[in-house]
Short mmCIF file of C-alpha atoms and ligand atoms in Angstrom, two decimals:
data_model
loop_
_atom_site.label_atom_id
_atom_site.label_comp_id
_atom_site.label_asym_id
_atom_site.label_seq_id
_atom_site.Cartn_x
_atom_site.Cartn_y
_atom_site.Cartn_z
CA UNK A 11 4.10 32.69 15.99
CA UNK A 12 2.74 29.55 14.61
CA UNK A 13 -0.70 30.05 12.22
CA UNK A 14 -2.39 27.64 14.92
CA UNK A 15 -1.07 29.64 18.22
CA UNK A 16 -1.46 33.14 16.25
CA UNK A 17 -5.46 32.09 15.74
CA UNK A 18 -5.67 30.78 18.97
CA UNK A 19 -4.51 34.26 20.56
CA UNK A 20 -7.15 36.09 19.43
CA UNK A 21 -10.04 33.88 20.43
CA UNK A 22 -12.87 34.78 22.27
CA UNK A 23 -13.17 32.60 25.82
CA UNK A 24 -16.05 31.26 24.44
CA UNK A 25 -14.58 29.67 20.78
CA UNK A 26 -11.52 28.98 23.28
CA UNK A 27 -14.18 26.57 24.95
CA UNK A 28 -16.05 25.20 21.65
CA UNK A 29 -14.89 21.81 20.53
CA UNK A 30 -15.26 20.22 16.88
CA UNK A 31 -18.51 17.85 17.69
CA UNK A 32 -17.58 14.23 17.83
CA UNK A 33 -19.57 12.13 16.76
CA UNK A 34 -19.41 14.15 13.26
CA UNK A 35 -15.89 13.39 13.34
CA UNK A 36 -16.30 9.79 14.52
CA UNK A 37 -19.18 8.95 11.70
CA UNK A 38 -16.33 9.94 8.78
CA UNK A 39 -15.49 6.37 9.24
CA UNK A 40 -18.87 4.97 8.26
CA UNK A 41 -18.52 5.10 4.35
CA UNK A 42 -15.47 2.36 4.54
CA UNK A 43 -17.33 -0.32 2.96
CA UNK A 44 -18.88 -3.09 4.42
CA UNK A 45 -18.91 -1.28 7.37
CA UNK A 46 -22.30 -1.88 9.73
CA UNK A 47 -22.97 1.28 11.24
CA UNK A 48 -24.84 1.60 15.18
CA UNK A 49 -23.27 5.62 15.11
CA UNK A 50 -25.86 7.34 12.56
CA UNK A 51 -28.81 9.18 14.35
CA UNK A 52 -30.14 10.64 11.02
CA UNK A 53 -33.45 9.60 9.32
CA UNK A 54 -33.56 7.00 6.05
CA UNK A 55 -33.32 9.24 2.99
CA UNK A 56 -35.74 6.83 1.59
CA UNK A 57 -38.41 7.89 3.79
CA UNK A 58 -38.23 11.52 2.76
CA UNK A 59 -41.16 12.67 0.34
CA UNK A 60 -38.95 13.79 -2.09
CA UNK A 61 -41.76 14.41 -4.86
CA UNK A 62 -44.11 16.28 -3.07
CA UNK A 63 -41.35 18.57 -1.71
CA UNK A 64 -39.92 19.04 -5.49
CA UNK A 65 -43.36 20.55 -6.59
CA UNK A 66 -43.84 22.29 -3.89
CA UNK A 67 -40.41 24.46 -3.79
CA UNK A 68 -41.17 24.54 -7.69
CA UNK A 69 -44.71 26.15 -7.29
CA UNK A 70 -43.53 28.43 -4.07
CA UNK A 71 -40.94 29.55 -6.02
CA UNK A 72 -42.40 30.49 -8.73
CA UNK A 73 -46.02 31.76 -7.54
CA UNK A 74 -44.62 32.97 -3.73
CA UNK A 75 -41.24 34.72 -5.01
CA UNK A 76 -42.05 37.82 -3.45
CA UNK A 77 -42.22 35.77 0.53
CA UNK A 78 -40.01 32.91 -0.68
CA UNK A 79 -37.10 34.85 -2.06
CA UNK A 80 -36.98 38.03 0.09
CA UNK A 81 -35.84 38.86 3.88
CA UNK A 82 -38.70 37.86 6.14
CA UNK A 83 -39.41 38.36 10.04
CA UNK A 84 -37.40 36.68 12.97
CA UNK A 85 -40.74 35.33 14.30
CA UNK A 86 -40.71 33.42 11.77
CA UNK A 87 -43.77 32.44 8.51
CA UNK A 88 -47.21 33.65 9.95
CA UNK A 89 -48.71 30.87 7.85
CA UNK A 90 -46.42 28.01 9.42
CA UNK A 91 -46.32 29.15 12.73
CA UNK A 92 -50.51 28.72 12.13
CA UNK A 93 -50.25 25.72 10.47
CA UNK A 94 -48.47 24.36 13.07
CA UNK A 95 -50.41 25.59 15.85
CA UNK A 96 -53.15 23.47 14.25
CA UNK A 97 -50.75 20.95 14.33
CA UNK A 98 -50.51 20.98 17.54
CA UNK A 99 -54.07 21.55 18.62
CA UNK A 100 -54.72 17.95 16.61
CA UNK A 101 -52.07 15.63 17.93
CA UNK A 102 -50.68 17.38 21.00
CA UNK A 103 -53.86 18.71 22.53
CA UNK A 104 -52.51 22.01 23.07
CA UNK A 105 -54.54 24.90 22.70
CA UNK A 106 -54.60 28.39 23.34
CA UNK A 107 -51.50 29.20 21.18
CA UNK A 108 -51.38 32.58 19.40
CA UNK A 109 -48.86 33.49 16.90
CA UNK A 110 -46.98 35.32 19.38
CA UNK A 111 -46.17 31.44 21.33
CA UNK A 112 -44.67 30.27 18.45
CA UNK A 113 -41.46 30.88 16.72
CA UNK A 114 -39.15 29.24 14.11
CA UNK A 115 -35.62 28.76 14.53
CA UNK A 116 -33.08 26.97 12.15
CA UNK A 117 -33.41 23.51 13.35
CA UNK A 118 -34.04 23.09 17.22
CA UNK A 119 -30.02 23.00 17.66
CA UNK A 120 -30.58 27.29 16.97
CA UNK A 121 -33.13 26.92 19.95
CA UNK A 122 -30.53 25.03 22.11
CA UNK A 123 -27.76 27.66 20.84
CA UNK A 124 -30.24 30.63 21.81
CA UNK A 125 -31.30 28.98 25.43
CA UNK A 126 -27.33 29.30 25.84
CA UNK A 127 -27.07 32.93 24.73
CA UNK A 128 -30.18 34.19 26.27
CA UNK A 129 -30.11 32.13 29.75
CA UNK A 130 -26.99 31.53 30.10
CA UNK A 131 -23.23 32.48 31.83
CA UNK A 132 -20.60 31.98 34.23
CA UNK A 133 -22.55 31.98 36.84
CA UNK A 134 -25.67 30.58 36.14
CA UNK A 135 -26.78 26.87 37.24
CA UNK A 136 -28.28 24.62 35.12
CA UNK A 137 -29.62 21.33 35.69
CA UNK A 138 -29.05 18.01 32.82
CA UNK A 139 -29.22 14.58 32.78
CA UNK A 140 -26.22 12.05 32.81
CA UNK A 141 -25.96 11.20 29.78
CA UNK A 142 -27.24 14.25 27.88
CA UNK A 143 -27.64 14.96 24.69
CA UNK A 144 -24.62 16.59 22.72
CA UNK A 145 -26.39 19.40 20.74
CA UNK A 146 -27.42 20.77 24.01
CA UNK A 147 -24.24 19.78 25.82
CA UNK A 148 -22.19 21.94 23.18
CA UNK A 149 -24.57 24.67 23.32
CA UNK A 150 -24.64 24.97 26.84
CA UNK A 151 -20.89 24.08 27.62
CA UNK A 152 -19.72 27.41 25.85
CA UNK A 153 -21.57 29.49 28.13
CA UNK A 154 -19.62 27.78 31.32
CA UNK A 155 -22.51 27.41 33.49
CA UNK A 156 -22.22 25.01 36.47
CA UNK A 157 -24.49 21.24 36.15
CA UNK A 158 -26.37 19.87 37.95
CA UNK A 159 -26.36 16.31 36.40
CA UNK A 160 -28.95 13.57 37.10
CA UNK A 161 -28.24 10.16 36.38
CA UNK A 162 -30.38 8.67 34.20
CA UNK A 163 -33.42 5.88 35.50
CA UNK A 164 -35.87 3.88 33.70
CA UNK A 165 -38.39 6.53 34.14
CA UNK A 166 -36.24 9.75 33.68
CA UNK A 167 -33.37 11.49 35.18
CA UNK A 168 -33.25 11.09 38.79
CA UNK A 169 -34.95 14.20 40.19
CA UNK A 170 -33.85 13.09 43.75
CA UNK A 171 -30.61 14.42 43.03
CA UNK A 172 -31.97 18.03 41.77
CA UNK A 173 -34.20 18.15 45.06
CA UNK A 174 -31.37 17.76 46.96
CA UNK A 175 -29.31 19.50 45.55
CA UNK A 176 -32.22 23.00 45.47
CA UNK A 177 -32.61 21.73 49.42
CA UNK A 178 -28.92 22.71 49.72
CA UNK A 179 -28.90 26.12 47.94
CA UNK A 180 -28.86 29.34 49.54
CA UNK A 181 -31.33 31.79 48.26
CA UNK A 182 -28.50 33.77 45.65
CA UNK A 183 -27.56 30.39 44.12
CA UNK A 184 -31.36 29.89 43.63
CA UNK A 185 -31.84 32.70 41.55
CA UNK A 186 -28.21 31.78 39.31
CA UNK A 187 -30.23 28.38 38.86
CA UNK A 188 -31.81 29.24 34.88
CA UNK A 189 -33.29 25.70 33.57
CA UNK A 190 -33.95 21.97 33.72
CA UNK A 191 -33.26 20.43 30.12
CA UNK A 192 -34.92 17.43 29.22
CA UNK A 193 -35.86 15.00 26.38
CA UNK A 194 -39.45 14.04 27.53
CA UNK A 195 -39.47 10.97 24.94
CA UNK A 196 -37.40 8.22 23.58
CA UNK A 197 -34.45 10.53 24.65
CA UNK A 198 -31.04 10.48 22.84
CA UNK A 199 -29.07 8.87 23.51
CA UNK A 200 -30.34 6.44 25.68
CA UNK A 201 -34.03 5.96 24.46
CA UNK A 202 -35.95 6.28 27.75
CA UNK A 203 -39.24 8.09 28.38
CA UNK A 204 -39.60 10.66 31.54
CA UNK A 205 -42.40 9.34 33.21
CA UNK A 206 -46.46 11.27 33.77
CA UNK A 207 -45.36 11.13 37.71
CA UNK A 208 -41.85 12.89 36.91
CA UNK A 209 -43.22 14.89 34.39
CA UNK A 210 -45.45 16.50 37.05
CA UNK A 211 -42.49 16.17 40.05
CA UNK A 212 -40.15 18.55 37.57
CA UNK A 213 -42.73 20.87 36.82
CA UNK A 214 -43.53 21.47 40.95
CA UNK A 215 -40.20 21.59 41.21
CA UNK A 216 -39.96 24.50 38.47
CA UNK A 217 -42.99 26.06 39.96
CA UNK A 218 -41.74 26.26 43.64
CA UNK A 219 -38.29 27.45 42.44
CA UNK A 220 -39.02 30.11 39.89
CA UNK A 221 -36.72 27.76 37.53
CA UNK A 222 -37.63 27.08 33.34
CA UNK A 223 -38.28 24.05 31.71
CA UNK A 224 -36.29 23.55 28.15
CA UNK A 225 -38.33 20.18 26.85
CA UNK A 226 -36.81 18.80 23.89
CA UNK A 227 -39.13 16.52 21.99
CA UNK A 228 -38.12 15.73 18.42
CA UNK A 229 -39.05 11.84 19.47
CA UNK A 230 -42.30 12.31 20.76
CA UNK A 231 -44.13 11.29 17.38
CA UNK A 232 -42.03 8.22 16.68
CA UNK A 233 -43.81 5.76 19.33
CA UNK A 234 -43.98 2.56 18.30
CA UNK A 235 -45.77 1.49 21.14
CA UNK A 236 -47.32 2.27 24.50
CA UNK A 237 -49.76 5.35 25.63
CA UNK A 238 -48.85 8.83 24.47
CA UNK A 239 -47.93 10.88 27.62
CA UNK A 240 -48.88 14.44 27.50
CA UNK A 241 -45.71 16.90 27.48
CA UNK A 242 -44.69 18.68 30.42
CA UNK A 243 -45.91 22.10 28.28
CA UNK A 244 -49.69 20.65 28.04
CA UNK A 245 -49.16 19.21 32.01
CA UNK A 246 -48.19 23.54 32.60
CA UNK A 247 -50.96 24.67 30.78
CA UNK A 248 -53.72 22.51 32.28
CA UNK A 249 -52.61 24.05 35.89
CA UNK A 250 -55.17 26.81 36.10
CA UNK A 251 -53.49 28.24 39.26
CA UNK A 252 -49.94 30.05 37.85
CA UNK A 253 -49.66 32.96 35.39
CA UNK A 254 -46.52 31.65 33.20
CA UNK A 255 -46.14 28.45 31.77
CA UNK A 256 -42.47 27.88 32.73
CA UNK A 257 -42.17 25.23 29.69
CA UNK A 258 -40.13 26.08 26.46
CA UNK A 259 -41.34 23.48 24.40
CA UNK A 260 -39.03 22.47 21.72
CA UNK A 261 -40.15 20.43 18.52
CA UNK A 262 -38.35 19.74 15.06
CA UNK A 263 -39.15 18.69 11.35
CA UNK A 264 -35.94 17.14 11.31
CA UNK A 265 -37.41 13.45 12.86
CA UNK A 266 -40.72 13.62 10.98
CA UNK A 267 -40.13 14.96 7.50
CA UNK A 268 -36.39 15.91 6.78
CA UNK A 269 -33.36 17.07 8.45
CA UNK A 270 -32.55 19.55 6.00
CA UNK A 271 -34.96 21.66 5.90
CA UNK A 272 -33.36 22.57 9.06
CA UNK A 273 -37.15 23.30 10.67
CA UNK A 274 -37.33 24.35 14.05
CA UNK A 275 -40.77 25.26 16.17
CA UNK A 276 -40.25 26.70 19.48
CA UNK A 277 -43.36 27.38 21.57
CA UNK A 278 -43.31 29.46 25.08
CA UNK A 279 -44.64 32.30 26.87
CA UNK A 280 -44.91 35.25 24.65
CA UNK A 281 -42.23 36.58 27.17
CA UNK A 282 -39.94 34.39 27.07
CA UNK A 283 -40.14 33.92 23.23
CA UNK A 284 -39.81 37.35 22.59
CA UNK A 285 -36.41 37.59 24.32
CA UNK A 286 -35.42 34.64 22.39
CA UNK A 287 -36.31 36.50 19.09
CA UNK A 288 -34.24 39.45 20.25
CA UNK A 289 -31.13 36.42 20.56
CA UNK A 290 -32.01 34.91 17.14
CA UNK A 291 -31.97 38.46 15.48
CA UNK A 292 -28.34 38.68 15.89
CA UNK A 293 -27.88 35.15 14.76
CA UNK A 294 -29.46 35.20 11.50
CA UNK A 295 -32.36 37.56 10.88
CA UNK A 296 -34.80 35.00 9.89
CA UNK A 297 -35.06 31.49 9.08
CA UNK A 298 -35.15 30.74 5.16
CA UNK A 299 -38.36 31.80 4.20
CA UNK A 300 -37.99 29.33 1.24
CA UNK A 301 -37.99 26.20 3.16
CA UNK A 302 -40.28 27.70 5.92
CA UNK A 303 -43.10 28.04 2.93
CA UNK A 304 -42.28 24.79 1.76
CA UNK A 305 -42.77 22.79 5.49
CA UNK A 306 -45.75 25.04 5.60
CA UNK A 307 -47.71 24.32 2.38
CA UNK A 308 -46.64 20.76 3.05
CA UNK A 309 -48.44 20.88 6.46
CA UNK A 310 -51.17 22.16 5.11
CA UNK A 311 -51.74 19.34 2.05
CA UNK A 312 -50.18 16.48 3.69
CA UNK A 313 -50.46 14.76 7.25
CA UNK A 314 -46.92 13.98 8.77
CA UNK A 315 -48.38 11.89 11.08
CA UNK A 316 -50.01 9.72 8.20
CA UNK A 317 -46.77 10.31 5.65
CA UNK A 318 -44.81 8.65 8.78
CA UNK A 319 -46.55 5.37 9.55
CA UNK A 320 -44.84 3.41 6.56
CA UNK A 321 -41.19 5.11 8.60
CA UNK A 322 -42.49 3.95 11.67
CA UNK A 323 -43.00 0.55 10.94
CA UNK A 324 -40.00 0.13 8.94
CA UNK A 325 -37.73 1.76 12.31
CA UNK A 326 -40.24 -0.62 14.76
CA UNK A 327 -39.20 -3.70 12.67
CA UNK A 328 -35.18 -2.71 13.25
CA UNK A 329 -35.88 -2.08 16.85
CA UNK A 330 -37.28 -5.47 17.19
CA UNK A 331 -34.53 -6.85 15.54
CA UNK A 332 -32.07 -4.86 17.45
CA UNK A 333 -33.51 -6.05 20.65
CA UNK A 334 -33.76 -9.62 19.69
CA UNK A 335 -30.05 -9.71 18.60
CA UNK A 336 -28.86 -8.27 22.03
CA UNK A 337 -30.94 -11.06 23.64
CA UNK A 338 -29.44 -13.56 21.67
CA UNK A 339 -25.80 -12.37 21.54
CA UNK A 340 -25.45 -9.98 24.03
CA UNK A 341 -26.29 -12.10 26.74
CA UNK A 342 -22.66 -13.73 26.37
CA UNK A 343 -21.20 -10.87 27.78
CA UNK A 344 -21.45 -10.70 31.84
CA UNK A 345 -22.61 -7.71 33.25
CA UNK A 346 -24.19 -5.89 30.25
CA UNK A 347 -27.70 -4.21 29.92
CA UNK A 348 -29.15 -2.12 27.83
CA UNK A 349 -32.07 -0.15 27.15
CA UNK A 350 -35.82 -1.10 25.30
CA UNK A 351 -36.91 2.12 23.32
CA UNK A 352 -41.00 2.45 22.85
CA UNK A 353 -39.69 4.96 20.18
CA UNK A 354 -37.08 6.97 18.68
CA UNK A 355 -33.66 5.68 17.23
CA UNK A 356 -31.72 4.65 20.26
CA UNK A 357 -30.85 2.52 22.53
CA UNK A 358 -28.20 2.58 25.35
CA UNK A 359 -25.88 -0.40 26.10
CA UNK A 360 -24.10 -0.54 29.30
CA UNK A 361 -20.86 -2.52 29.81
CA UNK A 362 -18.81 -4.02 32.63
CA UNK A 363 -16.46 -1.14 34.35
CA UNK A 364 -13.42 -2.46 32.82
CA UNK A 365 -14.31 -1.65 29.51
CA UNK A 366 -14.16 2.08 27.71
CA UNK A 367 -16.36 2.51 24.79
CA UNK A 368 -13.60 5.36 23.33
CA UNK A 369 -10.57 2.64 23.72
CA UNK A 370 -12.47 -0.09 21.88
CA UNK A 371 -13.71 1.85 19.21
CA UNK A 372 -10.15 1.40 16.63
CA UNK A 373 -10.77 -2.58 17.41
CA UNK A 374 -14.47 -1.87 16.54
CA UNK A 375 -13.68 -0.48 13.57
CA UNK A 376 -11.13 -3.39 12.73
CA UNK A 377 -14.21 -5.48 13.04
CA UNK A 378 -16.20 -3.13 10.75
CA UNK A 379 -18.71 -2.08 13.36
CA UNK A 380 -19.52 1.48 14.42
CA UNK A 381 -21.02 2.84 17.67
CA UNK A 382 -20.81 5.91 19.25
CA UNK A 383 -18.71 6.25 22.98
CA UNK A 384 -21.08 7.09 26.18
CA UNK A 385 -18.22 9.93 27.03
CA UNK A 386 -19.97 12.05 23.65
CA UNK A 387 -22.80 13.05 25.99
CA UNK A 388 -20.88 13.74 29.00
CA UNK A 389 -20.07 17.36 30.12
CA UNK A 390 -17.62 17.09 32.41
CA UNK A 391 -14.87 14.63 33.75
CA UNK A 392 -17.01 13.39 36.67
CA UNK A 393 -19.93 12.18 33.87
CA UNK A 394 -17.39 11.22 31.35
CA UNK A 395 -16.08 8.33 34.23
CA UNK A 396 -19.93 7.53 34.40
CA UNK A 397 -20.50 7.40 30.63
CA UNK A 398 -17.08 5.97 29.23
CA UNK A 399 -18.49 2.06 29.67
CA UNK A 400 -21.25 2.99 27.64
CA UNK A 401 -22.73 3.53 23.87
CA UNK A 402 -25.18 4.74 22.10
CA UNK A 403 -26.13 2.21 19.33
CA UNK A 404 -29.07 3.58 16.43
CA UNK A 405 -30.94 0.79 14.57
CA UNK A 406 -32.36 3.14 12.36
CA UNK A 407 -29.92 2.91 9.40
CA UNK A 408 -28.70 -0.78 8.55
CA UNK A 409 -31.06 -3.42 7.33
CA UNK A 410 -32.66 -6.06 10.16
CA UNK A 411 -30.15 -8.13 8.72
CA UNK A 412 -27.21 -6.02 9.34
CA UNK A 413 -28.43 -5.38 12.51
CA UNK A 414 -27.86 -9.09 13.30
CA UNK A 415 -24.79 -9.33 11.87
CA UNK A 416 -23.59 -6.25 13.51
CA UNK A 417 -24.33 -7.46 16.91
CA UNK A 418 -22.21 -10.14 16.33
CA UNK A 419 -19.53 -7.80 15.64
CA UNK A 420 -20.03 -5.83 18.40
CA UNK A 421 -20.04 -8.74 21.34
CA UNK A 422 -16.73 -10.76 19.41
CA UNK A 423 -15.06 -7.14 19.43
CA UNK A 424 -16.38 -6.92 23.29
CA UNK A 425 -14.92 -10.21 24.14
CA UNK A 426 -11.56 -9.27 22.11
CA UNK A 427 -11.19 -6.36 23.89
CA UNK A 428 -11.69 -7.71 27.33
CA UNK A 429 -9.70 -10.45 27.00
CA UNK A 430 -6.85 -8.12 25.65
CA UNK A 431 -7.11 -6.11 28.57
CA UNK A 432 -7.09 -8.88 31.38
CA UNK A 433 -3.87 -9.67 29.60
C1 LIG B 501 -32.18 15.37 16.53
C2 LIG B 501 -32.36 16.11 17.79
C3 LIG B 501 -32.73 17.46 17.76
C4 LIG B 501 -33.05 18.16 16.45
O1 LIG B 501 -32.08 18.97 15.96
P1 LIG B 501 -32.38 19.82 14.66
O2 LIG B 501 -31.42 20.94 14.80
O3 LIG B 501 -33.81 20.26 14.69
O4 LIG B 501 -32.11 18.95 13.48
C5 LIG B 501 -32.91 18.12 18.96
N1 LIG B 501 -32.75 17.49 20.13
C6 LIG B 501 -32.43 16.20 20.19
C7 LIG B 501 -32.35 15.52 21.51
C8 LIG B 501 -32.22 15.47 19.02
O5 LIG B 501 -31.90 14.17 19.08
#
């Protein structure tokens, strides 16, 4: 037997169903220089507070060896999980939180990969939006559940669609159906906001169903403009009437301070956290206790939300100039519309039917612009026909200037490619 086939044979069904992620192995491209990247999701280096942090993991080190160094719970830091509780209290208006609410994962991807494990199989049902994001795609694909996708609106997925589709359920595929995952805010990929009106739809919908809530919101502090709309967690929590909040409410360092501290906060029902601490036990025992004491003495000294408003404007100024190079250039193409972000890193361009994001992407490339393919955050063939005319561009990276000139990449390698394929 071949080393490939012999490896192969001995797979589980679930690494027989995991693919390499790829958009990692689309961004290998981006070093090639002069290239103008639209594919990067990831945060400016240059905006991470890399001096604080240095004398911080020195001092933790040092003074807190005997936490920092050594095994420490699954929950996760008791002095984290309380700073960020008052984290939450200040900016979220969420109160009420114990300890027990609260625990840390590595990075909110582990949270996605747990929701999988612990929620998740054959035969459960689980409702996404078209497109969706790819962390939680993967993690959820693996697991073989059955979608239920919504299409994406300018207000959130369309919950019509889930409605319908609970209207037409018997009773035993109601209780297979596990969770409704959603990015509340500046979602990724296609930087829309769910609406306070759908907010409250999903969560009667979760209510009169028996069915969880998985809201994702690493965005929610990046808002560059517009009122803050409270999370479908708070919206739970103010009903007075129900015993569980139905909301797992998923938030991240990873957008605010840095990516790799791999930081993850997931806050729930004390019930459904433990079971997820049960999941994350066989994972990985804890999260680092060295980088957990080092997010939480930084919470505790610094403000994130007062370290980020330099970041903010800087990624507010590229979204403006993002937005006013698609008006300018993008315009040429017929048919085309994209997306305006109030926050986040994304926005989502849609293209005339004849054209497929994946195809173009070599002549793209040629042209020494990067994007990443609409079929990335598809799950299935059905959403990959609905996604493969679209992108995800990111104006977070490349300077306002090579945001301009980037457009102008992207539309003449539009144009090239539909006048190669009309022949
Ligand atoms: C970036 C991102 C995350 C965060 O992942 P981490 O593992 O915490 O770095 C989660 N969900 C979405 C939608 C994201 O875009």
């Amino acid at each position: 037997m071949m080393r490939e086939e012999y490896v192969f044979s001995k797979l589980s069904p679930i690494a027989k169903r995991t693919t390499a992620n790829i958009i990692r192995e689309l961004l290998k491209s981006t070093s090639i220089p002069g290239m103008i990247s639209f594919g990067g999701g990831v945060p400016d280096p240059e905006t991470f507070p890399k001096e604080i942090m240095a004398d911080i993991a020195k001092e933790i080190v040092e003074k807190e060896y005997k936490f920092t160094l050594q095994y420490s719970t699954t929950e996760g830091d008791p002095i984290l999980r309380g700073e960020y509780i008052k984290f939450l209290e200040k900016y979220y208006d969420i109160k009420n939180l114990d300890l027990d609410n609260v625990l840390i994962t590595s990075g909110s991807q582990q949270a996605l990969d747990l929701v999988g494990r612990v929620f998740l199989d054959e035969e459960s049902i689980c409702a996404i939006g078209t497109p969706v994001y790819l962390g939680a795609a993967s993690a959820f694909k693996v697991r073989a559940p059955k979608f239920i996708t919504m299409d994406m609106q300018a207000d959130g997925p369309n919950i019509d669609i889930l409605e319908e589709a609970l209207e037409n359920m018997t009773e035993e595929e109601k209780s297979r159906f596990k969770f409704i995952y959603i990015v509340s805010n500046f979602d990724n990929p296609t930087g829309l906001t769910l609406s306070l009106e759908k907010r409250q739809r999903i969560l009667d919908l979760a209510y009169n169903n028996d069915l969880i809530i998985i809201e994702d919101d690493p965005y929610g502090a990046l808002r560059y403009e517009g009122e803050i709309i409270p999370t479908i967690y708070q919206l739970a929590e103010n009903r007075e009437k129900y015993e569980l909040n139905p909301v797992i409410l998923l938030n991240t360092f990873s957008k605010i301070l840095s990516p790799g501290l791999r930081m993850g906060v997931v806050i729930g029902d004390k019930t459904i956290i433990r079971r997820l601490v049960m999941g994350k036990q066989a994972a990985d025992l804890c999260t680092s206790p060295l980088t957990q004491r080092l997010t939480a003495r930084y919470l505790e000294r610094n403000d994130p939300m007062v370290q980020i408003k330099p970041t903010l404007e800087l990624y507010s100024q590229k979204r403006n100039a993002m937005m006013e190079s698609f008006d300018k250039y993008m315009k040429e193409i017929d048919g085309v519309t994209w997306t305006f972000p109030h926050g986040g890193l994304f926005s989502w361009v849609t293209l005339p039917e004849e054209i497929d994001t994946m195809d173009m992407l070599e002549l793209a490339k040629e042209n020494k612009i990067v994007y990443i393919p609409g079929v990335a955050f598809s799950v299935n063939e059905e959403t990959a026909k609905k996604t493969s005319r679209c992108m995800r561009v990111s104006f977070c990276l490349p300077s306002c200037e090579e945001i301009e000139e980037g457009t102008k990449r992207l539309v003449k390698t539009i144009k090239e490619y539909r006048d190669k394929k009309r022949g």
